[in-house]
């Protein structure tokens, strides 16, 4: 589940839910809105449940760590786990360290965060976290503090590290990111209006329904 911004000339946000059906990634539904509040996402899930006759019960929802989505999942999908995806985790690490004056450390930082993600057990994660802390306290303490504050306290590791998810839960939403890039390439030069957006989404739905 992810959103892409400024999708029409009115600057709406397009939120897409994609699922894997018979190993084929399929967009299930879309929401076009001017809000990213938890109330908006809760309404999205409520409408989806009504359309599915309350049979929409995913094993997990994967997103980009947006707190409002986490709140909506917990509210509307009891028993469904919410996981942050690896793509946005690594992207956040790379962008932060580059924008804070150390772009030459970005590759190393991303590699170390990936090691944390790849931890197969909580014990392995804690051992890798200790190594990470010892290294980055010396190399760039602000990055150490970022991970401490944002990725082990504000967002607990069970939301993003591999050890907390089952073997069938994918690492992230790269396929959905690719769909959104394709969407922009096809529809946004120049920016479309809301009618064009709806027509495009209808054509996508017809395509996947025919598969």
mmCIF file with all atom_site columns, N, CA and C in Angstrom, residues 15 42 45 58 61 64 82 94 105 176 185 189:
data_model
loop_
_atom_site.group_PDB
_atom_site.id
_atom_site.type_symbol
_atom_site.label_atom_id
_atom_site.label_alt_id
_atom_site.label_comp_id
_atom_site.label_asym_id
_atom_site.label_entity_id
_atom_site.label_seq_id
_atom_site.pdbx_PDB_ins_code
_atom_site.Cartn_x
_atom_site.Cartn_y
_atom_site.Cartn_z
_atom_site.occupancy
_atom_site.B_iso_or_equiv
_atom_site.pdbx_formal_charge
_atom_site.auth_seq_id
_atom_site.auth_comp_id
_atom_site.auth_asym_id
_atom_site.auth_atom_id
_atom_site.pdbx_PDB_model_num
ATOM 1  N N  . UNK A 1 15  ? -3.705  6.810   -3.709  1.00 0.00 ? 15  UNK A N  1
ATOM 2  C CA . UNK A 1 15  ? -3.281  5.703   -2.847  1.00 0.00 ? 15  UNK A CA 1
ATOM 3  C C  . UNK A 1 15  ? -3.721  4.396   -3.487  1.00 0.00 ? 15  UNK A C  1
ATOM 4  N N  . UNK A 1 42  ? -8.929  5.187   7.172   1.00 0.00 ? 42  UNK A N  1
ATOM 5  C CA . UNK A 1 42  ? -9.954  4.350   7.797   1.00 0.00 ? 42  UNK A CA 1
ATOM 6  C C  . UNK A 1 42  ? -11.188 4.283   6.898   1.00 0.00 ? 42  UNK A C  1
ATOM 7  N N  . UNK A 1 45  ? -10.511 1.903   3.991   1.00 0.00 ? 45  UNK A N  1
ATOM 8  C CA . UNK A 1 45  ? -10.641 0.499   4.369   1.00 0.00 ? 45  UNK A CA 1
ATOM 9  C C  . UNK A 1 45  ? -12.093 0.111   4.614   1.00 0.00 ? 45  UNK A C  1
ATOM 10 N N  . UNK A 1 58  ? -6.268  -9.430  4.713   1.00 0.00 ? 58  UNK A N  1
ATOM 11 C CA . UNK A 1 58  ? -4.882  -9.720  4.306   1.00 0.00 ? 58  UNK A CA 1
ATOM 12 C C  . UNK A 1 58  ? -4.049  -10.205 5.484   1.00 0.00 ? 58  UNK A C  1
ATOM 13 N N  . UNK A 1 61  ? -0.092  -5.962  5.736   1.00 0.00 ? 61  UNK A N  1
ATOM 14 C CA . UNK A 1 61  ? -0.065  -4.768  4.892   1.00 0.00 ? 61  UNK A CA 1
ATOM 15 C C  . UNK A 1 61  ? 1.342   -4.210  4.957   1.00 0.00 ? 61  UNK A C  1
ATOM 16 N N  . UNK A 1 64  ? 4.926   2.436   3.762   1.00 0.00 ? 64  UNK A N  1
ATOM 17 C CA . UNK A 1 64  ? 6.141   3.245   3.846   1.00 0.00 ? 64  UNK A CA 1
ATOM 18 C C  . UNK A 1 64  ? 6.317   3.911   5.218   1.00 0.00 ? 64  UNK A C  1
ATOM 19 N N  . UNK A 1 82  ? 1.130   -4.961  10.210  1.00 0.00 ? 82  UNK A N  1
ATOM 20 C CA . UNK A 1 82  ? 1.614   -3.882  9.347   1.00 0.00 ? 82  UNK A CA 1
ATOM 21 C C  . UNK A 1 82  ? 3.136   -3.900  9.381   1.00 0.00 ? 82  UNK A C  1
ATOM 22 N N  . UNK A 1 94  ? 19.583  6.611   2.968   1.00 0.00 ? 94  UNK A N  1
ATOM 23 C CA . UNK A 1 94  ? 20.435  7.244   1.957   1.00 0.00 ? 94  UNK A CA 1
ATOM 24 C C  . UNK A 1 94  ? 20.173  8.747   1.860   1.00 0.00 ? 94  UNK A C  1
ATOM 25 N N  . UNK A 1 105 ? 29.235  8.630   2.612   1.00 0.00 ? 105 UNK A N  1
ATOM 26 C CA . UNK A 1 105 ? 28.961  7.541   3.552   1.00 0.00 ? 105 UNK A CA 1
ATOM 27 C C  . UNK A 1 105 ? 27.647  6.821   3.239   1.00 0.00 ? 105 UNK A C  1
ATOM 28 N N  . UNK A 1 176 ? 4.826   -1.951  -6.611  1.00 0.00 ? 176 UNK A N  1
ATOM 29 C CA . UNK A 1 176 ? 3.879   -0.846  -6.567  1.00 0.00 ? 176 UNK A CA 1
ATOM 30 C C  . UNK A 1 176 ? 4.563   0.472   -6.913  1.00 0.00 ? 176 UNK A C  1
ATOM 31 N N  . UNK A 1 185 ? 4.379   8.280   -16.025 1.00 0.00 ? 185 UNK A N  1
ATOM 32 C CA . UNK A 1 185 ? 4.886   8.397   -17.390 1.00 0.00 ? 185 UNK A CA 1
ATOM 33 C C  . UNK A 1 185 ? 3.746   8.419   -18.410 1.00 0.00 ? 185 UNK A C  1
ATOM 34 N N  . UNK A 1 189 ? 1.950   14.027  -18.406 1.00 0.00 ? 189 UNK A N  1
ATOM 35 C CA . UNK A 1 189 ? 2.680   14.991  -19.227 1.00 0.00 ? 189 UNK A CA 1
ATOM 36 C C  . UNK A 1 189 ? 1.741   15.561  -20.273 1.00 0.00 ? 189 UNK A C  1
#
